[in-house]
Coordinates of C-alpha atoms and ligand atoms in Angstrom, one line a residue:
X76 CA -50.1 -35.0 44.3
X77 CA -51.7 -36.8 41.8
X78 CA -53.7 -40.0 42.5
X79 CA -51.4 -42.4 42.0
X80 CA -49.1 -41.5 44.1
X81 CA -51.4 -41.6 47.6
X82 CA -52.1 -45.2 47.8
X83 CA -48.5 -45.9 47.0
X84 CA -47.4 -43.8 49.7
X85 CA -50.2 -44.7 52.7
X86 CA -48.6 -48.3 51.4
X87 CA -45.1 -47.0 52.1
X88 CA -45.5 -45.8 55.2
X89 CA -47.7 -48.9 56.4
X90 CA -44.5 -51.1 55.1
X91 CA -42.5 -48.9 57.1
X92 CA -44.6 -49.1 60.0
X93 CA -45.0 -52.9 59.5
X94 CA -41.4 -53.6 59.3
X95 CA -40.6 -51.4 62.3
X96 CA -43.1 -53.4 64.2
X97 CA -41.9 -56.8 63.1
X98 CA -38.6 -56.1 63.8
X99 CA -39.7 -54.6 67.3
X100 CA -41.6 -58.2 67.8
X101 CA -38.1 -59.8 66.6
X102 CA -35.9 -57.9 68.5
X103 CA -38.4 -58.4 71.6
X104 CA -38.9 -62.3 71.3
X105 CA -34.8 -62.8 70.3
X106 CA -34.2 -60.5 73.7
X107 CA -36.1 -62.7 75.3
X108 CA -34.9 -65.7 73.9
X109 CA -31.7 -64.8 74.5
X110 CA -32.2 -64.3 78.2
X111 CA -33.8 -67.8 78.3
X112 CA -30.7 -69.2 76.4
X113 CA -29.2 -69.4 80.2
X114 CA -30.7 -72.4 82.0
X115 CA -30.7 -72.2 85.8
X116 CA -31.8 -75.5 87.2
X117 CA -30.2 -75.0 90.7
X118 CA -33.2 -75.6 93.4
X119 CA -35.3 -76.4 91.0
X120 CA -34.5 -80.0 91.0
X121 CA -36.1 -82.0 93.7
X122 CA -33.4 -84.8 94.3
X123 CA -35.8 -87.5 94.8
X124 CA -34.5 -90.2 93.0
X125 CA -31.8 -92.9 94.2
X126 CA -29.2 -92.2 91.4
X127 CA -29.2 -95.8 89.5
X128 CA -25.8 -97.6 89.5
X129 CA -25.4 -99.5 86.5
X130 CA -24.9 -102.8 87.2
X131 CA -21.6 -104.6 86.4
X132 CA -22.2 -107.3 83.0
X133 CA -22.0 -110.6 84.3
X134 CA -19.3 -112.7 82.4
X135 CA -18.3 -116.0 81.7
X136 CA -14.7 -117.8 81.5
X137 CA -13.3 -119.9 78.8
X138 CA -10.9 -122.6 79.1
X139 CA -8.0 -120.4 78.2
X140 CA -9.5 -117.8 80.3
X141 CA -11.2 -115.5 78.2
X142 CA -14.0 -113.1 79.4
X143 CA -17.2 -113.5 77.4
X144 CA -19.9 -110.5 77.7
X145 CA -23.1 -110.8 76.0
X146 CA -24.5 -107.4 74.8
X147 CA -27.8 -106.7 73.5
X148 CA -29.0 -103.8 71.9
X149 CA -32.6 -103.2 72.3
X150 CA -35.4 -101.1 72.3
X151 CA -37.8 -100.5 75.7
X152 CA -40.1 -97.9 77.5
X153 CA -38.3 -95.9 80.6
X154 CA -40.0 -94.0 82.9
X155 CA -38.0 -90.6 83.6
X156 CA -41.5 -88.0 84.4
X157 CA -45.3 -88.2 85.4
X158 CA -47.4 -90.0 83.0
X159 CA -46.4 -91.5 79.8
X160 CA -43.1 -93.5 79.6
X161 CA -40.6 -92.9 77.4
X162 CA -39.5 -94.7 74.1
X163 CA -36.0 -95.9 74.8
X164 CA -32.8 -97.9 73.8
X165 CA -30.5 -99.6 75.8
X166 CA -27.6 -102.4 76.1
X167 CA -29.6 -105.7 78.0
X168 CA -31.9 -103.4 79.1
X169 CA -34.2 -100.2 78.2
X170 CA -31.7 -97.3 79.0
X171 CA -28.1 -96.8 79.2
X172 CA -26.2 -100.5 79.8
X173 CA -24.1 -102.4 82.3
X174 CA -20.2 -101.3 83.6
X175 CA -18.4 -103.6 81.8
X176 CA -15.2 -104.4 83.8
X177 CA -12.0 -106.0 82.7
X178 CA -8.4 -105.8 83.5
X179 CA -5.1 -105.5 81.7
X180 CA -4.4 -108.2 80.6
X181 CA -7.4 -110.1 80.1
X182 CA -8.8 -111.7 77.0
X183 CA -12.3 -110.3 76.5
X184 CA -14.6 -111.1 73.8
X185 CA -17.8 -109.8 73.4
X186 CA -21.3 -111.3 71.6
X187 CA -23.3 -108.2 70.5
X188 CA -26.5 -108.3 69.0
X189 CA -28.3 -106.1 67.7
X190 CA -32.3 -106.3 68.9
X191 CA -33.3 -102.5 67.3
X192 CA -34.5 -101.9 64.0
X193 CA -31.9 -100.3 62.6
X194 CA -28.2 -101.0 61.9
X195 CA -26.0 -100.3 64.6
X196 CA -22.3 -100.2 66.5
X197 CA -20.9 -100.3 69.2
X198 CA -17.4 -98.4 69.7
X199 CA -15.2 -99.5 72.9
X200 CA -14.4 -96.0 73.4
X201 CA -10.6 -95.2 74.8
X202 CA -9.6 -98.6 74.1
X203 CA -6.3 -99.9 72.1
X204 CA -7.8 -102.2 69.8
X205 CA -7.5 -104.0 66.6
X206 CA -9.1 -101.4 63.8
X207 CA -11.7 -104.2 62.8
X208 CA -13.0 -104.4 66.7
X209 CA -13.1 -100.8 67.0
X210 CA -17.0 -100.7 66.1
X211 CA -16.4 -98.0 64.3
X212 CA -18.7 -96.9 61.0
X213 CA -17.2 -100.0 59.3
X214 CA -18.0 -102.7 61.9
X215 CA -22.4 -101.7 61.7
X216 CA -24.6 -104.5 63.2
X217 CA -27.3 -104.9 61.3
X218 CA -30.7 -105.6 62.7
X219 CA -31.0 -109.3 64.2
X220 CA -27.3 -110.1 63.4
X221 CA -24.6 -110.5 65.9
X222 CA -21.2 -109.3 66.3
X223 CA -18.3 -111.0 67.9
X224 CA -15.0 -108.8 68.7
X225 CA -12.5 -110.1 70.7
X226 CA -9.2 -108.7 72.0
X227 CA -6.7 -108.4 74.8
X228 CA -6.5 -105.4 77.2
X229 CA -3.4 -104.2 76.8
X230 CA -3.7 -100.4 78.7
X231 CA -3.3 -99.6 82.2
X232 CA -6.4 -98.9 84.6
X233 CA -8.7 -95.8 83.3
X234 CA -12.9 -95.5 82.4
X235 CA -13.3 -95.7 79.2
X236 CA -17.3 -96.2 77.7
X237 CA -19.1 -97.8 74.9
X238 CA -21.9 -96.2 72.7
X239 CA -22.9 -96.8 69.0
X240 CA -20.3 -94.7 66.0
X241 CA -22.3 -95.5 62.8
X242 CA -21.9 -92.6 60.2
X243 CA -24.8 -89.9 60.9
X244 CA -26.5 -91.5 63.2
X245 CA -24.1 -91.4 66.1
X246 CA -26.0 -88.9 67.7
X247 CA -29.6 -90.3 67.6
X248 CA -28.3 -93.4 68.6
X249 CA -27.1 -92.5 71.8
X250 CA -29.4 -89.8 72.6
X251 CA -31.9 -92.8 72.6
X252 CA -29.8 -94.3 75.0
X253 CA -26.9 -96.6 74.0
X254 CA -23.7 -96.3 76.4
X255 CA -22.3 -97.7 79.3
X256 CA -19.0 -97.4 80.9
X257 CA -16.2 -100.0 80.7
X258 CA -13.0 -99.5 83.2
X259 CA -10.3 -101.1 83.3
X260 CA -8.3 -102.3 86.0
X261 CA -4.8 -103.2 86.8
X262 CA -2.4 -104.4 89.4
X263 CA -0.8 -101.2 90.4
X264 CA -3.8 -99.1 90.5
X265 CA -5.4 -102.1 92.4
X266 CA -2.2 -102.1 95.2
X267 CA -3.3 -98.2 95.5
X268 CA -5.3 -97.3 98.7
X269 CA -7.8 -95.6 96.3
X270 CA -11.6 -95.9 97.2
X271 CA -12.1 -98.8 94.5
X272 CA -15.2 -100.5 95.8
X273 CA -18.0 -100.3 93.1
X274 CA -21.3 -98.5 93.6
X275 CA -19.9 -98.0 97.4
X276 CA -17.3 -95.6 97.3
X277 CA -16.5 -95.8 93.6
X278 CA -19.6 -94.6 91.5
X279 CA -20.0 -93.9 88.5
X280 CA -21.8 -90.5 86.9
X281 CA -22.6 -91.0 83.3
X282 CA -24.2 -87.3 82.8
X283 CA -26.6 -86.9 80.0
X284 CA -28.9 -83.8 78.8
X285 CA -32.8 -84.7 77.2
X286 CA -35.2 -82.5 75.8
X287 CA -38.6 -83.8 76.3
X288 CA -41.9 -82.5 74.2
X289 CA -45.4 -82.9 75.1
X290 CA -45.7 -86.6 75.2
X291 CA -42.5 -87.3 77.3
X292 CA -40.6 -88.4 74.3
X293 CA -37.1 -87.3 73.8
X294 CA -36.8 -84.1 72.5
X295 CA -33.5 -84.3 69.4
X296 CA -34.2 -81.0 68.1
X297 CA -31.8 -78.4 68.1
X298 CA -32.7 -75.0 69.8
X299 CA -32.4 -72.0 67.6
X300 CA -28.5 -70.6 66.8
X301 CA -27.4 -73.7 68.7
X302 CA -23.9 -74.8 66.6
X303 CA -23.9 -78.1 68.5
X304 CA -26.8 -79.4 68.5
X305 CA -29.7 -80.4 71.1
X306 CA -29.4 -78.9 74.8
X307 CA -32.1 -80.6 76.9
X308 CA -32.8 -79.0 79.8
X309 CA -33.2 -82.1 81.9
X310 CA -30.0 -83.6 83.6
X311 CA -30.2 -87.9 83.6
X312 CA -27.1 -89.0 85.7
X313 CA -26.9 -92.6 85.3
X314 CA -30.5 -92.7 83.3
X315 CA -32.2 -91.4 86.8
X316 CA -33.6 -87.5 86.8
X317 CA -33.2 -85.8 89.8
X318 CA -30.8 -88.2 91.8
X319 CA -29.8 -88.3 95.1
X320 CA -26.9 -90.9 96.4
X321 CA -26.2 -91.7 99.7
X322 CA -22.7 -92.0 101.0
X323 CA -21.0 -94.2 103.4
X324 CA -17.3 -93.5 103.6
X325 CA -15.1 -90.6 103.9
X326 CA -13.9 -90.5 100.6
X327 CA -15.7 -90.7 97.4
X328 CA -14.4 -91.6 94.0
X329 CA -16.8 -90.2 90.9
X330 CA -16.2 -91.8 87.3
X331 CA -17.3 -89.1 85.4
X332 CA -18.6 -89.5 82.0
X333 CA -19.9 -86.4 80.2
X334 CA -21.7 -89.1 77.4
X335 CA -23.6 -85.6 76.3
X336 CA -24.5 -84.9 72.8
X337 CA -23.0 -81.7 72.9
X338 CA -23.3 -80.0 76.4
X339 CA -20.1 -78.9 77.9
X340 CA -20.2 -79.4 81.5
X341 CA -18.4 -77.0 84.5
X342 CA -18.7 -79.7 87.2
X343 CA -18.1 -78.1 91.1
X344 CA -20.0 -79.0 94.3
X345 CA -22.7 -76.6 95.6
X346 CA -20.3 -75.3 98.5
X347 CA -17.3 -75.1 96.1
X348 CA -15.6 -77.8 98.4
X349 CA -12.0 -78.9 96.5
X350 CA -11.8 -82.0 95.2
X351 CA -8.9 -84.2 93.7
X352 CA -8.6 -85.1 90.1
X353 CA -7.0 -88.2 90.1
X354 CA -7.5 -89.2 86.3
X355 CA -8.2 -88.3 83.1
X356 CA -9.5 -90.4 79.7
X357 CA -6.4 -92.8 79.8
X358 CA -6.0 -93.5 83.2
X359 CA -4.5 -92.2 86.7
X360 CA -2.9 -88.5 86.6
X361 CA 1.1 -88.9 88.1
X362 CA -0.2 -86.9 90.6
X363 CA -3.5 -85.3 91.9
X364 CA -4.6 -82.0 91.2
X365 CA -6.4 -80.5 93.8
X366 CA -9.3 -77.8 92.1
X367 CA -12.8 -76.8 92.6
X368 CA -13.7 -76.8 88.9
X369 CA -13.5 -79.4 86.2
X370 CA -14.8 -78.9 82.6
X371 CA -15.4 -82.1 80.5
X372 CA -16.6 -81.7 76.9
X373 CA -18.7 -84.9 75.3
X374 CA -16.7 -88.2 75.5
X375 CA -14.6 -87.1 77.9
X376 CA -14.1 -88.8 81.2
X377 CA -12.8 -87.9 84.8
X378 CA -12.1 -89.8 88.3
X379 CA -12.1 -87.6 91.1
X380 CA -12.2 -88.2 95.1
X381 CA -13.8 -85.7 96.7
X382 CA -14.7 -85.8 100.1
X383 CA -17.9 -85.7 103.0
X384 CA -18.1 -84.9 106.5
X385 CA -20.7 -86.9 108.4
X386 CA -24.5 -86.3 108.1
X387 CA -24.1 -83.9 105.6
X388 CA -25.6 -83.1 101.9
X389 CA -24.1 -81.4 99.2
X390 CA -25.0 -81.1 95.4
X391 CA -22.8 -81.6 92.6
X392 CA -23.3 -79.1 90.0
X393 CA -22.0 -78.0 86.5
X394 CA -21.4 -74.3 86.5
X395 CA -21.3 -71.4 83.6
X396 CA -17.7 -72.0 81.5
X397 CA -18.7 -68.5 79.5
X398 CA -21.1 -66.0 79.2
X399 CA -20.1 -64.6 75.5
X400 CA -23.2 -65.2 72.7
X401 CA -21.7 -68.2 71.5
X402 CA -21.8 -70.1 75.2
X403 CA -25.4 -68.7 75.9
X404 CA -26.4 -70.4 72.5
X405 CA -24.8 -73.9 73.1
X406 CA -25.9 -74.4 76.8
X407 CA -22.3 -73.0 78.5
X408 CA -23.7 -70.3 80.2
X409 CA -26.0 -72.9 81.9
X410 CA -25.9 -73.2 85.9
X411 CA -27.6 -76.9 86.8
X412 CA -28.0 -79.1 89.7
X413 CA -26.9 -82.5 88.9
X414 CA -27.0 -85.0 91.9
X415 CA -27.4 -84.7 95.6
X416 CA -25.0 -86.5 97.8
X417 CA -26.0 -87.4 101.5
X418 CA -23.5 -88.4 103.6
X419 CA -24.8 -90.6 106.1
X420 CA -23.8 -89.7 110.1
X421 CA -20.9 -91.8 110.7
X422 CA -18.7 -92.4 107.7
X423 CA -16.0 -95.3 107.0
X424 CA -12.4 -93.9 106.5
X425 CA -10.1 -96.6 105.3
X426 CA -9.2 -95.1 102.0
X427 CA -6.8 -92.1 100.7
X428 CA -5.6 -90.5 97.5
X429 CA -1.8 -91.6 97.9
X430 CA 0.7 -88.8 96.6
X431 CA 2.4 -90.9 93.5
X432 CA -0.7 -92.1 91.3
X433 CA 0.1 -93.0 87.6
X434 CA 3.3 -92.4 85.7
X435 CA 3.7 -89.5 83.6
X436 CA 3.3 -89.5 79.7
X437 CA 6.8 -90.3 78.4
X438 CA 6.2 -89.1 74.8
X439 CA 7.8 -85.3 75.1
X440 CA 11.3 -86.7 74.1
X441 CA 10.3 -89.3 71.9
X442 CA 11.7 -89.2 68.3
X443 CA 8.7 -87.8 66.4
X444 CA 8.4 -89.5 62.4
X445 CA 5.9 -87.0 60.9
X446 CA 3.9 -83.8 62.5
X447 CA 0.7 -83.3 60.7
X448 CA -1.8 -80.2 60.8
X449 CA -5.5 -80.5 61.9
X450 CA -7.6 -77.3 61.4
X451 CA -11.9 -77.8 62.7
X452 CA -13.7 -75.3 61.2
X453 CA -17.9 -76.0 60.3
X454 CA -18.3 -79.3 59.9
X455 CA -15.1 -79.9 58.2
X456 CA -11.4 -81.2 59.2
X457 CA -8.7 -79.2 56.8
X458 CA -11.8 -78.5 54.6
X459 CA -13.1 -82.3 54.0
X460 CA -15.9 -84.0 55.1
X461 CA -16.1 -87.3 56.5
X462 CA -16.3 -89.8 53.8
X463 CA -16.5 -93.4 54.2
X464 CA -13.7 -94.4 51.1
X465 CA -11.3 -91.9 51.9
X466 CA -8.4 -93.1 53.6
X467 CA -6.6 -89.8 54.8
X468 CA -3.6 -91.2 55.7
X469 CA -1.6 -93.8 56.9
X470 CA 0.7 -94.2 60.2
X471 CA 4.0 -96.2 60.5
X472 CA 3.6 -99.0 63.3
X473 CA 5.8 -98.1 66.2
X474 CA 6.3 -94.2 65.1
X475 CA 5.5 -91.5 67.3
X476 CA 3.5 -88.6 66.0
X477 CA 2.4 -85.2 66.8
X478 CA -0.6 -83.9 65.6
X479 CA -1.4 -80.0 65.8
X480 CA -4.9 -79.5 66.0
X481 CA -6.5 -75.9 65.9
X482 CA -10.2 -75.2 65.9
X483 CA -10.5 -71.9 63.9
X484 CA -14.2 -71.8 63.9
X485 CA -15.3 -69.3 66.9
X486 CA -17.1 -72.3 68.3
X487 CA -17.0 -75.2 70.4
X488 CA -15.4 -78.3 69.1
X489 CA -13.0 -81.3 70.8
X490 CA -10.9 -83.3 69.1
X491 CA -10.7 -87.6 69.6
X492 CA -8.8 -90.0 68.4
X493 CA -9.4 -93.7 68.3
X494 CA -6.6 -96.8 68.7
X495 CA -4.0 -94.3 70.9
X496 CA -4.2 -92.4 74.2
X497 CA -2.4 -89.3 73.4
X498 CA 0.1 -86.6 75.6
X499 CA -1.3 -83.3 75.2
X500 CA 2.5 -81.4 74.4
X501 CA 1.1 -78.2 74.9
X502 CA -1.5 -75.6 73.8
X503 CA -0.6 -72.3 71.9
X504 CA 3.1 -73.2 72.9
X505 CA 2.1 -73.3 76.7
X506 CA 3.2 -76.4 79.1
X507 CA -0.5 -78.2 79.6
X508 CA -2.7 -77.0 82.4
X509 CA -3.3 -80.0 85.1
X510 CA -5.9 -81.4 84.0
X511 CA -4.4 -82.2 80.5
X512 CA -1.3 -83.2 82.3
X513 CA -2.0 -87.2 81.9
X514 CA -3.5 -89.8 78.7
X515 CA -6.1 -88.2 76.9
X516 CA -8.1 -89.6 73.8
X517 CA -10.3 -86.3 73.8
X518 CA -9.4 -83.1 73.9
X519 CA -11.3 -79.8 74.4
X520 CA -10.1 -77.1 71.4
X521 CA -11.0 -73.4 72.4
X522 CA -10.8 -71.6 69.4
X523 CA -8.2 -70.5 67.6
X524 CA -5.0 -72.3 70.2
X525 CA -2.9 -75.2 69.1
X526 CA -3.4 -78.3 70.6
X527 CA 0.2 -80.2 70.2
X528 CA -0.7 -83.9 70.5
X529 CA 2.2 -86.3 70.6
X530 CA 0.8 -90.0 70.2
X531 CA 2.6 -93.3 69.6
X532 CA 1.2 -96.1 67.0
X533 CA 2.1 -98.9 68.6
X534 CA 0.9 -102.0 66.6
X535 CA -2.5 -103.6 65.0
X536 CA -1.5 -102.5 61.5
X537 CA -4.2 -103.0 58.6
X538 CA -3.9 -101.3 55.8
X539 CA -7.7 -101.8 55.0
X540 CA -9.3 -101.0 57.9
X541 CA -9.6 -97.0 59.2
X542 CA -9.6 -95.9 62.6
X543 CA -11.6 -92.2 63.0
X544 CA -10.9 -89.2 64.4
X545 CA -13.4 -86.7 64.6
X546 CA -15.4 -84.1 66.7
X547 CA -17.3 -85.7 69.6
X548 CA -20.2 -83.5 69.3
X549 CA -21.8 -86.1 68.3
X550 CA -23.7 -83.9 65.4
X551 CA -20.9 -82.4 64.1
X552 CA -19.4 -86.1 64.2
X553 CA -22.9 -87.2 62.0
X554 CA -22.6 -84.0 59.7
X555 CA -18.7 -84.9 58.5
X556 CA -16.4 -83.6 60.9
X557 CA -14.5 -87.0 61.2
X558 CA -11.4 -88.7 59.7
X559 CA -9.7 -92.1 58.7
X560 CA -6.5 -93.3 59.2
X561 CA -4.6 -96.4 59.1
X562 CA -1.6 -98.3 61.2
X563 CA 0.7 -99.5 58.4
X564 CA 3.7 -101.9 58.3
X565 CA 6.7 -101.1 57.0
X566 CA 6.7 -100.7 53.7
X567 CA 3.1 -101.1 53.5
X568 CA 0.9 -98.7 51.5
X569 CA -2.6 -97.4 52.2
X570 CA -5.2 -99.8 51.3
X571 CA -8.7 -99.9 50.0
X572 CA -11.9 -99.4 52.3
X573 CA -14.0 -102.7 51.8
X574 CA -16.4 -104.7 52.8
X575 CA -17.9 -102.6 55.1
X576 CA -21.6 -102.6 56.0
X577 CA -23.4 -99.3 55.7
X578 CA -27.4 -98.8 55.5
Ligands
LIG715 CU1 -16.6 -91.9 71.4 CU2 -15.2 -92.1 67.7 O1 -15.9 -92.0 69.6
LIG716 CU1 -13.7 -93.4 70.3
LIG717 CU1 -17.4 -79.9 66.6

């Protein structure tokens, strides 16, 4: 060997050595990291918290009867753990913001202003609106300014919520806090025997993950191989960590609101007790479905009754949906306690979950006018991003559509669709499963099936103004995955995006 060679070669086998220990590190710290990928929270949470109802937004009524709300966006400190308090935003208050509550029927107009330092929205998600009221990307609030929509209910009974939809900043927005439920009510649902009494025997269970870091701020940082986004691994229900709620009657009724950045949620009780789903985003299922399982995906929402025996405590809880590498890495393999109900020792019993609840979506016969194709893959809907002068299409007022929606990306996505509530027809050609067996305006897309959505377009034409749909992981939503359309009159062509407001 001449001289040259040696150093080379004690530098090879160093290399070697060196690579084969870094990748012994790698493979070490990823096999650890992917054990750790599966959160278990259960009895590590210590439940000492009354869960916080949100309370209802006081109103006032015009001449002509219409319900003003005044909403305020605007910045606070919350106190969620030990020590420093958290920076916050929130609707009249520093997290989260109040029920608002309205029935069909109703005029409500709204006065929102916008107290943070950056533009904002708010979006009446679930609601049949006017495109221009929607508070969608093109209806921002800029810092200091107000803005007044107004519009009739014209849907039956369902929980529907409100949180900010300004392009690419969705996400931030209401991981600092901005959402609050709005349900509506209605005569029928009202003449029900349903528990209906607010905060009593009606709650409502906005569930929400945070990431902390060391000062106790919020945490928006998204773990490593995560395809959604931030998992935190603390559960707020209602803004409150660690919540208990104590029960006085039989029969409970849970509004539940995964409001999520991009956690999936399994929800089940600790003693996998059944429990009745009653309704799903648009309002009361024909009939109840009795199960001990219920997965909701971001911005989807859920009423079930589920009922306590006296004296007792149980925990609700959200459950592993998967264990494959893609549902470690995007929190679905997580187990978690989320609140603990106590059931006090002698319980009212005046209410019941009646066998006939809503009607049934009517839109399976319906004369469809176009079918159109949908395909989610990366951040992309049929290959285009999101962009805020791109009409994609335009509907006919008063024209039933199906839409066929396939998410071809191995991943978790969910599909949502402003202005409608839509019948799910079926998925990969199979009759829907319960749960999807009522109005939706979100859907959940495992990969690769084909979600047949039949929806009707029934007025509040503008050919200017888009409605969206989009992914409601709220990242993928910031990062493009989102759509325009408009409602068109007859004859009408697709218009021009104008006038909007954008930072
Ligand atoms: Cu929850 Cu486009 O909205
Ligand atoms: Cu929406
Ligand atoms: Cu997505």
């Amino acid at each position: 060997m001449n001289s040259a060679q040696r150093p080379k070669r004690r530098w090879a086998r160093w290399t070697a050595l060196g690579t084969a220990a870094v990748l012994l590190a790698a493979t070490g710290a990823f096999g650890i990291f992917y054990l750790q990928a599966q959160l278990d929270t259960v009895g590590k949470v210590d439940f000492a918290t009354r869960m916080a109802i949100p309370p209802l937004a006081p109103s006032t009524t015009d001449a002509d009867g219409t319900r003003r709300f005044d909403l305020a966006v605007q910045e606070g400190e919350t106190r969620f753990l030990d020590g420093q308090a958290t920076r916050t935003w929130g609707v009249n208050g520093t997290f989260l913001g109040p029920t608002i509550r309205a029935a069909k029927g109703e005029k409500v107009a709204f006065t929102v202003r916008n107290g943070v330092s950056e533009a904002t929205s708010l979006h009446w998600h679930g609601m049949h609106l006017p495109a221009d009221m929607d508070g969608g990307p093109h209806q921002t609030v800029e810092p200091g300014a107000t803005w007044r929509p107004q519009w009739t209910i014209s849907q039956q009974a369902a929980t529907l919520w409100y949180h900010p939809h300004l392009h690419g900043k969705t996400a931030n927005h209401v991981y600092r806090g901005v959402a609050g439920m709005f349900i509506l009510d209605d005569e029928r649902t009202a003449g029900l025997n349903l528990p209906d009494e607010y905060g009593v025997d009606d709650l409502p269970v906005i569930v929400q993950d945070r990431a902390f870091d060391g000062d106790n701020q919020f945490d928006e940082t998204a773990p490593l191989l995560s395809t959604g986004g931030v998992f935190g691994d603390e559960i707020l229900v209602n803004g409150t960590r660690g919540p208990f709620a104590d029960v006085s009657t039989r029969l409970v009724r849970l509004r539940l609101l995964n409001a999520s950045n991009a956690r999936l949620y399994n929800f089940g009780f600790s003693d996998d007790r059944p429990f009745q789903l009653i309704g799903t985003d648009g309002g009361l299922l024909p009939k109840a479905w009795e199960t001990t399982r219920l997965q909701l995906t971001p911005g989807e929402r859920a009423e079930i009754v589920v009922a306590f025996a006296p004296g007792e405590t149980v925990d609700l809880r959200s459950y592993p949906a998967g264990s494959d590498f893609n549902s470690r890495m995007n929190g679905a393999a997580d187990r978690l306690d989320l609140v603990r109900f106590r059931a006090a020792d002698s319980l009212r019993d005046g209410t019941e979950v009646p066998r006939n609840l809503g009607t049934a979506p009517d839109l399976a016969g319906a004369e469809i006018a176009q079918t159109r194709s949908f395909e989610l893959n990366s951040r992309n809907i049929n290959g285009a991003r999101m962009d805020m002068n791109r009409i994609d299409f335009g509907v006919r007022v008063g024209s039933t559509e199906v839409w066929e929606v396939v998410n071809t990306n191995g991943y978790m996505h969910n599909f949502h669709v402003h202005d409608v509530q839509f019948q799910v027809l079926d998925v990969d050609g199979q009759a829907p499963p319960p749960h999807l067996s009522g109005w939706k305006d979100t859907v959940q897309l495992e990969p690769d099936r084909k979600h047949r959505l039949a929806m009707k377009f029934s007025d509040f034409t503008n050919p200017d103004v888009p409605y969206m749909y989009h992914c409601h992981l709220m990242l993928h939503e910031d990062e493009g995955m989102m759509g325009q359309f408009v409602v068109l009159r007859e004859g009408e062509q697709v218009g021009k995006v104008s006038g909007h407001q954008h930072r």
